[in-house]
PDB file of C-alpha atoms in Angstrom:
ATOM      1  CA  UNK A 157       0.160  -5.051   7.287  1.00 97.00           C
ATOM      2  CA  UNK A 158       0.746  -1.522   8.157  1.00 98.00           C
ATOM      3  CA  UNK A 159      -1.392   0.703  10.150  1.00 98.00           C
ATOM      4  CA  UNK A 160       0.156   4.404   9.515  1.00 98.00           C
ATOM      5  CA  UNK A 161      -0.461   7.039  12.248  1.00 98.00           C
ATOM      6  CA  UNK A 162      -0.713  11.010  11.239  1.00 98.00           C
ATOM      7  CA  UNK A 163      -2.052  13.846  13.198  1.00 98.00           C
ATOM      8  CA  UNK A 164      -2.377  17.813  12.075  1.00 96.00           C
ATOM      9  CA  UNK A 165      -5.354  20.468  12.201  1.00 96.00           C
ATOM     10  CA  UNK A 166      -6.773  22.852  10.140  1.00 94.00           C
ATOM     11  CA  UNK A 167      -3.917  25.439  10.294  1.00 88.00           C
ATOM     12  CA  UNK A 168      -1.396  27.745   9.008  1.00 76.00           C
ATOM     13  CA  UNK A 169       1.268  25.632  11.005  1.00 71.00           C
ATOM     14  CA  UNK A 170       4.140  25.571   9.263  1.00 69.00           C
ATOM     15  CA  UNK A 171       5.881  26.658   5.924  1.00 79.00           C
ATOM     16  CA  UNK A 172       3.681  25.735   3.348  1.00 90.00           C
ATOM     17  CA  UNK A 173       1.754  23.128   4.847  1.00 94.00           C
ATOM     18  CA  UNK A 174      -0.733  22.752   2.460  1.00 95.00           C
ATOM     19  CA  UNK A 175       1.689  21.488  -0.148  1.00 97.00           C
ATOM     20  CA  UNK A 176       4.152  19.729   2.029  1.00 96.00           C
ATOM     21  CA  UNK A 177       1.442  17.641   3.671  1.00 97.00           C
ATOM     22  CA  UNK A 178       0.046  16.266   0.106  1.00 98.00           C
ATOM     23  CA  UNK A 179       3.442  15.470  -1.347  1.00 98.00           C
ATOM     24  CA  UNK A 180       3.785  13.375   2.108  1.00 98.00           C
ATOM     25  CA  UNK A 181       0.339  11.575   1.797  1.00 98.00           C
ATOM     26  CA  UNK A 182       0.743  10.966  -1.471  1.00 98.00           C
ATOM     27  CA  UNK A 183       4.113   9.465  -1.623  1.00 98.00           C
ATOM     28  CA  UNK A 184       3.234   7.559   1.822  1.00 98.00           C
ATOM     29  CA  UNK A 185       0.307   6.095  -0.244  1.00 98.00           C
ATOM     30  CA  UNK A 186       2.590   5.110  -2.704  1.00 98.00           C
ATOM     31  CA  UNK A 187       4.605   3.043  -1.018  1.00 98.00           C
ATOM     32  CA  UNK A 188       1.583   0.794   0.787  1.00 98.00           C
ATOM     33  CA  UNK A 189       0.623  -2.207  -1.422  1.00 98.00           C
ATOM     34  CA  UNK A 190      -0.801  -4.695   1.243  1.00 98.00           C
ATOM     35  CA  UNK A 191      -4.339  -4.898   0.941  1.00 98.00           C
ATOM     36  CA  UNK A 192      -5.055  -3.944   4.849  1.00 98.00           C
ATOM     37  CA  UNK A 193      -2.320  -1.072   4.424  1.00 98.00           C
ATOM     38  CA  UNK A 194      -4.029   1.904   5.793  1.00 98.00           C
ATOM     39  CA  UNK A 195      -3.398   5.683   6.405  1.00 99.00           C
ATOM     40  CA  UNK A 196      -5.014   7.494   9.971  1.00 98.00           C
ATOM     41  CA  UNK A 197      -5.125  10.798  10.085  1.00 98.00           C
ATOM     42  CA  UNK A 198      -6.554  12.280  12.888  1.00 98.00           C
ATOM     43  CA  UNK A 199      -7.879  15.760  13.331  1.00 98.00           C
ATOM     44  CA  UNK A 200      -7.388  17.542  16.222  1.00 97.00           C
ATOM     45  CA  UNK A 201      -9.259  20.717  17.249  1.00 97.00           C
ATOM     46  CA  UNK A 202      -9.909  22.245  13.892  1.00 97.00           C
ATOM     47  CA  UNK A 203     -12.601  24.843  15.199  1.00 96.00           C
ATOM     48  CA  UNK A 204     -16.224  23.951  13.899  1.00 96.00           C
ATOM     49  CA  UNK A 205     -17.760  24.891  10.998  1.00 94.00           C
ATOM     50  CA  UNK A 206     -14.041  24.403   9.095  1.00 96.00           C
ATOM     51  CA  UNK A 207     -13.527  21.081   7.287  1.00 97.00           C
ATOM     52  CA  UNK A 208     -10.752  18.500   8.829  1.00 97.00           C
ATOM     53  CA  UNK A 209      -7.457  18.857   7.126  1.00 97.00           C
ATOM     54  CA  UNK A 210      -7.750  16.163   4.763  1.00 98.00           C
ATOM     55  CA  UNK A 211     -10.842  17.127   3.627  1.00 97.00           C
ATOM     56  CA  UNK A 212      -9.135  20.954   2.998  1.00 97.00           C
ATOM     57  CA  UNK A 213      -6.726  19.377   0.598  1.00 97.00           C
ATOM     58  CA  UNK A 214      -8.329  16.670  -0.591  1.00 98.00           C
ATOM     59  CA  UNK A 215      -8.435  18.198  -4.519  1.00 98.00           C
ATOM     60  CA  UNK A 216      -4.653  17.844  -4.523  1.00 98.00           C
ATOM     61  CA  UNK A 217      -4.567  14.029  -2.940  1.00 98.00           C
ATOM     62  CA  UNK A 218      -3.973  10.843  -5.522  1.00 98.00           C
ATOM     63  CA  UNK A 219      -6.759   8.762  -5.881  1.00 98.00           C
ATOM     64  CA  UNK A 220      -4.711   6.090  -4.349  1.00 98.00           C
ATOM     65  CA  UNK A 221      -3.897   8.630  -0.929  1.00 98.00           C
ATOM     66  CA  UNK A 222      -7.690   8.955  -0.787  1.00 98.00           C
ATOM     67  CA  UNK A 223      -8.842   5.438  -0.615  1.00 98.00           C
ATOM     68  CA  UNK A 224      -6.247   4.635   2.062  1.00 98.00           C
ATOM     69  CA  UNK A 225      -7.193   7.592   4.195  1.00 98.00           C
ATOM     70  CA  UNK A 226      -9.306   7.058   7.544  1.00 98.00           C
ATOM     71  CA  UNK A 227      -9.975  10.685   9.158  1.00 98.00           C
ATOM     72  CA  UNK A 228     -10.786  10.824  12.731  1.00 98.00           C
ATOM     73  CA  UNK A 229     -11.872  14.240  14.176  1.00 97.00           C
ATOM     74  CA  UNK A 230     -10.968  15.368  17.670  1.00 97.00           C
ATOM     75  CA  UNK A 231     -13.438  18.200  18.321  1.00 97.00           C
ATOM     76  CA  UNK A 232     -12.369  21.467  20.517  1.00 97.00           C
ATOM     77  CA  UNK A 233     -14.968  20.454  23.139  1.00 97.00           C
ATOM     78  CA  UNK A 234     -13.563  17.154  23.331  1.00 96.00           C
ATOM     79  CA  UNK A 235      -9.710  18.642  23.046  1.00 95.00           C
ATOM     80  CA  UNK A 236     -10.573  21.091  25.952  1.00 96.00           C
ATOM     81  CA  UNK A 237     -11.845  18.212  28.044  1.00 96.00           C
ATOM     82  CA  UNK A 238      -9.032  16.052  27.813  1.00 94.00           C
ATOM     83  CA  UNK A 239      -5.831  18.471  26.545  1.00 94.00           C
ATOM     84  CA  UNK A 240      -4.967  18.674  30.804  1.00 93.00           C
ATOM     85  CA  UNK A 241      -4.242  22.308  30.819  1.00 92.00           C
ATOM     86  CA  UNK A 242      -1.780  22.351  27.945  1.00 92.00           C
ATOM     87  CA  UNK A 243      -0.907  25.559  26.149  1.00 92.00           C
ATOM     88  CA  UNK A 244      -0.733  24.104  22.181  1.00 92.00           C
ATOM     89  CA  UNK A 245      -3.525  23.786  19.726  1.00 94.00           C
ATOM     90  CA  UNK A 246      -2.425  20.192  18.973  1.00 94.00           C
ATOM     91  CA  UNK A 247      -1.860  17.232  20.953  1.00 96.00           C
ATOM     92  CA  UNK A 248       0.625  14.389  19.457  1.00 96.00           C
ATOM     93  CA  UNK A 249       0.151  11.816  22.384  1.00 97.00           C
ATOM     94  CA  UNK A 250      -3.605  12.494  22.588  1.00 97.00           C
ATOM     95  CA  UNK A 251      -3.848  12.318  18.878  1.00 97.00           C
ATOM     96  CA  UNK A 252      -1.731   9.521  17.836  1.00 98.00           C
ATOM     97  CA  UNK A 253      -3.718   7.416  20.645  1.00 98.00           C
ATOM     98  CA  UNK A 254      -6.769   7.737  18.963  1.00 98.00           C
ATOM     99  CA  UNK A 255      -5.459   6.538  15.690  1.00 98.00           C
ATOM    100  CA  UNK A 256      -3.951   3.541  17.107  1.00 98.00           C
ATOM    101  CA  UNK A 257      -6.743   2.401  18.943  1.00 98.00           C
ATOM    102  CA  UNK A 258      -9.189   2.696  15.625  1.00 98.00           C
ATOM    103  CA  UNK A 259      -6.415   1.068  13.654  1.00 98.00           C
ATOM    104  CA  UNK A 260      -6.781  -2.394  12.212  1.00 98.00           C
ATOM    105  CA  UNK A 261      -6.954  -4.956  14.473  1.00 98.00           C
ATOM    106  CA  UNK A 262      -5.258  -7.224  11.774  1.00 98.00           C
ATOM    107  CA  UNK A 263      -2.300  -5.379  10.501  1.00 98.00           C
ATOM    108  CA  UNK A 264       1.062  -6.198  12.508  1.00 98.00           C
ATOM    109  CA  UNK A 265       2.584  -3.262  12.351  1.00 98.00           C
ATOM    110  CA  UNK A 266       1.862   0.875  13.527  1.00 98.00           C
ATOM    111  CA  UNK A 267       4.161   3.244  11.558  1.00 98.00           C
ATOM    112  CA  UNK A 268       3.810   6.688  13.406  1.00 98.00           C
ATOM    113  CA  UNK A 269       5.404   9.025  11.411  1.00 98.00           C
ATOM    114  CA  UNK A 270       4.416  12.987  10.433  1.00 97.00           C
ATOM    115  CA  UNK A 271       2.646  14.720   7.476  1.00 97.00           C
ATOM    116  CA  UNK A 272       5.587  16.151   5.658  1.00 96.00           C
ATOM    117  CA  UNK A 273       8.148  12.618   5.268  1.00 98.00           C
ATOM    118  CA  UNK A 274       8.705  10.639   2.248  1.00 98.00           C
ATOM    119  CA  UNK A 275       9.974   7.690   2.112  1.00 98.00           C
ATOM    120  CA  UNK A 276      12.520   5.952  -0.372  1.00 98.00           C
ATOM    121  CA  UNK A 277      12.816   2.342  -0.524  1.00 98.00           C
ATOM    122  CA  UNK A 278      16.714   1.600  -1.684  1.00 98.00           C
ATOM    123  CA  UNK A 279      15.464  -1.227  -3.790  1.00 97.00           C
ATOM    124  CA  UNK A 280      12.744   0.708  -6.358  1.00 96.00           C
ATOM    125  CA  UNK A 281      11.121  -2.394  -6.969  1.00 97.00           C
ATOM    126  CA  UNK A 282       9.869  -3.067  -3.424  1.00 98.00           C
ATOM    127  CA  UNK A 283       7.117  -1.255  -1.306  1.00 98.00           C
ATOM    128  CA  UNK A 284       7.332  -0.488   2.342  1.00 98.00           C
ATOM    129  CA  UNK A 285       4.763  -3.404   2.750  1.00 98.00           C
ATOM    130  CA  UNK A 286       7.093  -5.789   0.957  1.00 98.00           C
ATOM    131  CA  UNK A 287      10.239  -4.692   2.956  1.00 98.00           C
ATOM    132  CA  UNK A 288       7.685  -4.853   6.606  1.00 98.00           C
ATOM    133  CA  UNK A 289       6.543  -8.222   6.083  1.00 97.00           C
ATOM    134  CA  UNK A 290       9.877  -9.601   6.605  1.00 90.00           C
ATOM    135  CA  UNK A 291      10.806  -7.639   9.324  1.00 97.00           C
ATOM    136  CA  UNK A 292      11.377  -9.582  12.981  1.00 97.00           C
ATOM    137  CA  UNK A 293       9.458  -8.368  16.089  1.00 97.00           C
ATOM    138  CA  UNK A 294      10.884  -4.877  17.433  1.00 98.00           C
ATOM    139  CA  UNK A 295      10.739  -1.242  17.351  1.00 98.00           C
ATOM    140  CA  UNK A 296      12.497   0.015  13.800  1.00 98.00           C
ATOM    141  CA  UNK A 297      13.725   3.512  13.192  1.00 98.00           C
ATOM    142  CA  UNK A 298      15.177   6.003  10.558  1.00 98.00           C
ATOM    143  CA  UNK A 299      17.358   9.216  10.633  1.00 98.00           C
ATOM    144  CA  UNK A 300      15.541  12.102   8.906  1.00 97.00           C
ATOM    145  CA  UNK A 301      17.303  13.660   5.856  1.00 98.00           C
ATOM    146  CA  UNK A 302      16.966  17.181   5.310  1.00 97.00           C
ATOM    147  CA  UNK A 303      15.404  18.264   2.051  1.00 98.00           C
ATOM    148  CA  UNK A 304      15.032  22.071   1.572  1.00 96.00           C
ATOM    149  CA  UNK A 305      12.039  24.028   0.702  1.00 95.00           C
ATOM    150  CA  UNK A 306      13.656  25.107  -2.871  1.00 94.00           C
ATOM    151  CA  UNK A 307      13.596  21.154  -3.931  1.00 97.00           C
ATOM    152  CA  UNK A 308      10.576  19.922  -2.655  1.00 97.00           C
ATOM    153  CA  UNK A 309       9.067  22.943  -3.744  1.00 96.00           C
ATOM    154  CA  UNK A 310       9.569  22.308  -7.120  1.00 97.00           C
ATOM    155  CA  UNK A 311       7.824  18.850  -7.105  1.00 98.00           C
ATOM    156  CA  UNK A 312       4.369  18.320  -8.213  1.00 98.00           C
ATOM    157  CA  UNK A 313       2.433  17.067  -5.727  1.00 97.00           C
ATOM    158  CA  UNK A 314       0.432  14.716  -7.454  1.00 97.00           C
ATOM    159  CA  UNK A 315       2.879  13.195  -8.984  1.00 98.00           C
ATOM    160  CA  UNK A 316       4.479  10.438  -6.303  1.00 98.00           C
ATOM    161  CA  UNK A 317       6.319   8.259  -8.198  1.00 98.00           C
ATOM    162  CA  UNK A 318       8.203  11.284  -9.733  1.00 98.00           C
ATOM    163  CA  UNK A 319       8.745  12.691  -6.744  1.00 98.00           C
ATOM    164  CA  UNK A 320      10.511   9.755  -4.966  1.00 98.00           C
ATOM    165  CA  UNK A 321      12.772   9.283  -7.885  1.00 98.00           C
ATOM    166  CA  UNK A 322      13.709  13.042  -7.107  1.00 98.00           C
ATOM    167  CA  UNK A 323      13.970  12.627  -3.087  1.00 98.00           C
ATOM    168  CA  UNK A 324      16.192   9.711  -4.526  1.00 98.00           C
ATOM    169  CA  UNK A 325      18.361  11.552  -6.440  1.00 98.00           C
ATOM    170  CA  UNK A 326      18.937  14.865  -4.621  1.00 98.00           C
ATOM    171  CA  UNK A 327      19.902  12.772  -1.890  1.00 98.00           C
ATOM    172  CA  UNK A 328      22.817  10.893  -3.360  1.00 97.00           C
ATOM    173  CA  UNK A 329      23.823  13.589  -5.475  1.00 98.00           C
ATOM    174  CA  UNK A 330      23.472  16.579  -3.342  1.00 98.00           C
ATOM    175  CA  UNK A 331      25.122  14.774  -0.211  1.00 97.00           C
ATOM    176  CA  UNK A 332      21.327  14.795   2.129  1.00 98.00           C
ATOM    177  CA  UNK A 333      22.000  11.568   3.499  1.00 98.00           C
ATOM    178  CA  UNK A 334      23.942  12.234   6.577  1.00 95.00           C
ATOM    179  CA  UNK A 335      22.272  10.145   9.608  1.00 96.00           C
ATOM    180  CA  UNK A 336      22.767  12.122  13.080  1.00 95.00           C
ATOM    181  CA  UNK A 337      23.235   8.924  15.253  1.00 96.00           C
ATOM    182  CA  UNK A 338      22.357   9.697  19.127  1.00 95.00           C
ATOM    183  CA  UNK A 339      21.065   7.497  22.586  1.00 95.00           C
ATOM    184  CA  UNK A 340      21.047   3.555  22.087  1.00 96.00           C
ATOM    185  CA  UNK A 341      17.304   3.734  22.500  1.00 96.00           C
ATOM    186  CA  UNK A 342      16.372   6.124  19.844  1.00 96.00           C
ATOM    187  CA  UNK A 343      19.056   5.464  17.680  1.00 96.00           C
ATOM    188  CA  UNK A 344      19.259   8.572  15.428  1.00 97.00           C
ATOM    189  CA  UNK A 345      18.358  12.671  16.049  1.00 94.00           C
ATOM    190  CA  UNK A 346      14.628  13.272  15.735  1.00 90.00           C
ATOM    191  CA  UNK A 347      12.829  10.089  16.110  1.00 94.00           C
ATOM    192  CA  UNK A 348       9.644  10.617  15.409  1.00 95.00           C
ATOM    193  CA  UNK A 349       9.077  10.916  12.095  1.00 97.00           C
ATOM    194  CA  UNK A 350       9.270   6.988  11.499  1.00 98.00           C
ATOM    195  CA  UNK A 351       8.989   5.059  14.420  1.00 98.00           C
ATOM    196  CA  UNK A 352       7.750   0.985  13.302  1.00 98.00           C
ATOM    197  CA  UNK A 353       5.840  -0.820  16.263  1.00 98.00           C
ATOM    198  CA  UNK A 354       4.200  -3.814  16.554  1.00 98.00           C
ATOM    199  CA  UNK A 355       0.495  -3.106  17.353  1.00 98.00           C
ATOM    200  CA  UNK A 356       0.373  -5.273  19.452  1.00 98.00           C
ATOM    201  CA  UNK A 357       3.700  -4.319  22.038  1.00 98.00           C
ATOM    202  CA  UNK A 358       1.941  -0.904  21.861  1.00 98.00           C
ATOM    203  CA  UNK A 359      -1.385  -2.068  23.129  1.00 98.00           C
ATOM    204  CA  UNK A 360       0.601  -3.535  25.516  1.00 97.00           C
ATOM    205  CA  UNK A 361       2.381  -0.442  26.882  1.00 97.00           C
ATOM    206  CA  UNK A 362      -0.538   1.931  26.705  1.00 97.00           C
ATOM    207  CA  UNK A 363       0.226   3.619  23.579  1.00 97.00           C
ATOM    208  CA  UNK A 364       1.776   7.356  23.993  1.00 97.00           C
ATOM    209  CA  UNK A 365       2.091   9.070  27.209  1.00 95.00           C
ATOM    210  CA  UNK A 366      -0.814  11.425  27.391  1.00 94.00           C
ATOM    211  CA  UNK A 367       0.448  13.395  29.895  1.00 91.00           C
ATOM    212  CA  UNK A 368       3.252  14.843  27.950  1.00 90.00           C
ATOM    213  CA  UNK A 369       1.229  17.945  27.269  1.00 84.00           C
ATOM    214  CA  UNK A 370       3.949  20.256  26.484  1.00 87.00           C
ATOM    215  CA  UNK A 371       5.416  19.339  23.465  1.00 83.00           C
ATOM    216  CA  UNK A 372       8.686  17.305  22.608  1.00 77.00           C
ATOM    217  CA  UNK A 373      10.293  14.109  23.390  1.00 87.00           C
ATOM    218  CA  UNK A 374       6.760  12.194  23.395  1.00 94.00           C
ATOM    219  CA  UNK A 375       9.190  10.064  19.995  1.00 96.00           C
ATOM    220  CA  UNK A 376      11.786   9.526  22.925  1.00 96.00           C
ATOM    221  CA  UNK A 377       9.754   8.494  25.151  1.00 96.00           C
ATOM    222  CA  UNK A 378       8.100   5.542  23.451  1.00 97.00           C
ATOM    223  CA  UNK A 379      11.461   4.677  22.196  1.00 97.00           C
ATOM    224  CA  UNK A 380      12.899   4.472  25.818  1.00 97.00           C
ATOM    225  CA  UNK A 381       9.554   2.183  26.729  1.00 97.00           C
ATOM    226  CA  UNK A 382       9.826   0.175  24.318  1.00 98.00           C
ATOM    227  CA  UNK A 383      13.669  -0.056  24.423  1.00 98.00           C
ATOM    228  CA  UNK A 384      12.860  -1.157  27.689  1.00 97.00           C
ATOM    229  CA  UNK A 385      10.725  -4.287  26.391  1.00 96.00           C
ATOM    230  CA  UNK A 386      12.539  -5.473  23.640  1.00 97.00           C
ATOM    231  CA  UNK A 387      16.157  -4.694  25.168  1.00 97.00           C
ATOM    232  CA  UNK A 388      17.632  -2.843  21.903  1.00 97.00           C
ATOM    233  CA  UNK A 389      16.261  -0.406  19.103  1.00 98.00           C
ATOM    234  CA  UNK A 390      16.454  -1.459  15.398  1.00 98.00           C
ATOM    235  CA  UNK A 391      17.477   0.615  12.312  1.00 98.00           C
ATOM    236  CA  UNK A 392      15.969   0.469   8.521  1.00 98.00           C
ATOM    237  CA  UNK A 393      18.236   2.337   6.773  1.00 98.00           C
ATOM    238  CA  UNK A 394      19.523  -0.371   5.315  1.00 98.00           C
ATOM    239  CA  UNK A 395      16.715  -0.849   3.281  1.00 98.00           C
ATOM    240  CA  UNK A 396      14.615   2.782   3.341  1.00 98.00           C
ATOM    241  CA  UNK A 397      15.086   6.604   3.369  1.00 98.00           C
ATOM    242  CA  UNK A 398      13.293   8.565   5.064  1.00 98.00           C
ATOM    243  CA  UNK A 399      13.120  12.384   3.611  1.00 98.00           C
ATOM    244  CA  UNK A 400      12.020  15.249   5.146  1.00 98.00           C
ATOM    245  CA  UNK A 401      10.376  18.527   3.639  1.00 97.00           C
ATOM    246  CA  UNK A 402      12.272  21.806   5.511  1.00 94.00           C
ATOM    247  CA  UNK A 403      10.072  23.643   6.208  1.00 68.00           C
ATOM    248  CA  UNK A 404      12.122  26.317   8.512  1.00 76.00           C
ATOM    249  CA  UNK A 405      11.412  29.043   6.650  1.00 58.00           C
ATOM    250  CA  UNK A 406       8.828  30.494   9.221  1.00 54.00           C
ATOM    251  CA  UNK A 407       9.401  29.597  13.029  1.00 58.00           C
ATOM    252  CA  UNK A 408       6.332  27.681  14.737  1.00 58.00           C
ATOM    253  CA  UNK A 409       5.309  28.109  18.374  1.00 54.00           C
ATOM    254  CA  UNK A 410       7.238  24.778  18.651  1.00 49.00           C
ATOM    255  CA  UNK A 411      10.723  26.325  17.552  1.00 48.00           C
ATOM    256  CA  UNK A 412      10.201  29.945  19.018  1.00 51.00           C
ATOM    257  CA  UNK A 413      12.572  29.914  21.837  1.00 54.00           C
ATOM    258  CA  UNK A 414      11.117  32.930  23.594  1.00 54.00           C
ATOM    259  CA  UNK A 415       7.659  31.059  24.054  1.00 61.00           C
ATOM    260  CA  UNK A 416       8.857  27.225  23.970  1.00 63.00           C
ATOM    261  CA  UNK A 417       7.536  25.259  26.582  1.00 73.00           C
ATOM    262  CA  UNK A 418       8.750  21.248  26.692  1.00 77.00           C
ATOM    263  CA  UNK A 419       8.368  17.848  28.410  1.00 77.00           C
ATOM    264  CA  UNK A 420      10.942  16.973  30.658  1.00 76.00           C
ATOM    265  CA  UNK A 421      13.423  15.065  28.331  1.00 73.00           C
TER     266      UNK A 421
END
């Protein structure tokens, strides 16, 4: 039913990555019940001699995060070859095209989405693969909701189920669930942290642009492309959250706006 695309190295990027990235695994796990359901997670450019990133955490995955997982790694000789002189340690386009072309040729759908979202079905009694298999042709998206660091924090990592009844509840209560609505063809602010595709519209387009080798706005671009084949862009949110953990605490060579380098928007 659902391929799911994720991409990260063997880093410090981040606030707390280690933890935020198992909480998101975990509770993305959680929410797959179709037999095909899978999670990629492609590696890119941990050095050699260092385990991928899954493999790093893998003590603090659910047994049900670890089945689903499929790790692809992306070298540094092969990064170097085909990163076309770009200054980051990570490529999204790169990487997420690698997952979607090893992703199952069966399942319908590619969810690319990043290592540090959960998401909250309204309806607690249906998965993400129940509320998918409905779901007309198109591209689907979701705002991202804010969570800070001292909630998610707090969570135990292992623990998904608990964890989404939490993201539930702070959102409602504590007022997170404000949706930033921007462009017709992205819909909401930020994205890329769930974008639903058919599989097979994004064969058809060429997957990602791989020569957005800067950083940013590679989400908005394969919004506006595929805005451009179906002729509007759908929202979930009447039927999922979509949570994100903060992690601002420490800026990222992605935020730093002394060394920030970007794709043309």
């Amino acid at each position: 039913m659902i391929s799911v695309i994720v991409y990260g190295r063997n880093d410090s990027y981040g606030y707390n990555l280690h933890k935020r990235a198992a909480i998101s695994l975990n509770c993305i796990a959680e929410v797959l019940t179709d037999p095909a359901d899978e999670i990629l997670f492609v590696d890119c450019n941990t050095p050699n001699g260092m385990p991928t990133f899954p493999e790093a955490i893998a003590d603090t995955l659910t047994a049900r995060a670890r089945d689903l997982l499929r790790v692809f790694q992306l070298r540094p000789e092969l990064f170097d070859k085909h990163k076309k002189g770009s200054h980051l340690k990570a490529l999204e386009p790169l990487s997420r095209n690698i997952g979607v072309r090893r992703s199952n040729p069966t399942n319908r759908w590619i969810l690319s989405t990043n290592t540090d979202m959960v998401f909250v079905p309204r309806d607690s009694t249906r998965s993400l693969s129940d509320i998918v298999a409905g779901l007309p042709d198109g591209l689907y998206e979701l705002p991202r909701f804010e969570v800070p660091g001292a909630l998610w924090e707090t969570v135990q990592r292992q623990e998904p189920r608990a964890i989404i009844s939490s993201f539930a509840d702070w959102g409602q209560r504590l007022h997170l669930n404000v949706a930033v609505i921007s462009r017709p063809e992205i819909r909401f602010d930020g994205p890329g942290d769930f974008q639903l595709m058919l599989r097979e519209q994004l064969f058809a387009i060429h997957g990602f642009n791989e020569d957005m080798v800067l950083g940013w706005h590679v989400d908005s671009n394969i919004c506006r492309r595929l805005f451009l084949l179906n002729g509007r862009t759908e929202s979930l949110l009447d039927q999922v959250f979509a949570y994100h953990c903060d992690h601002t605490r420490q800026v990222t060579a992605m935020h730093d706006s002394a060394d920030r380098k970007e794709n043309d928007q």
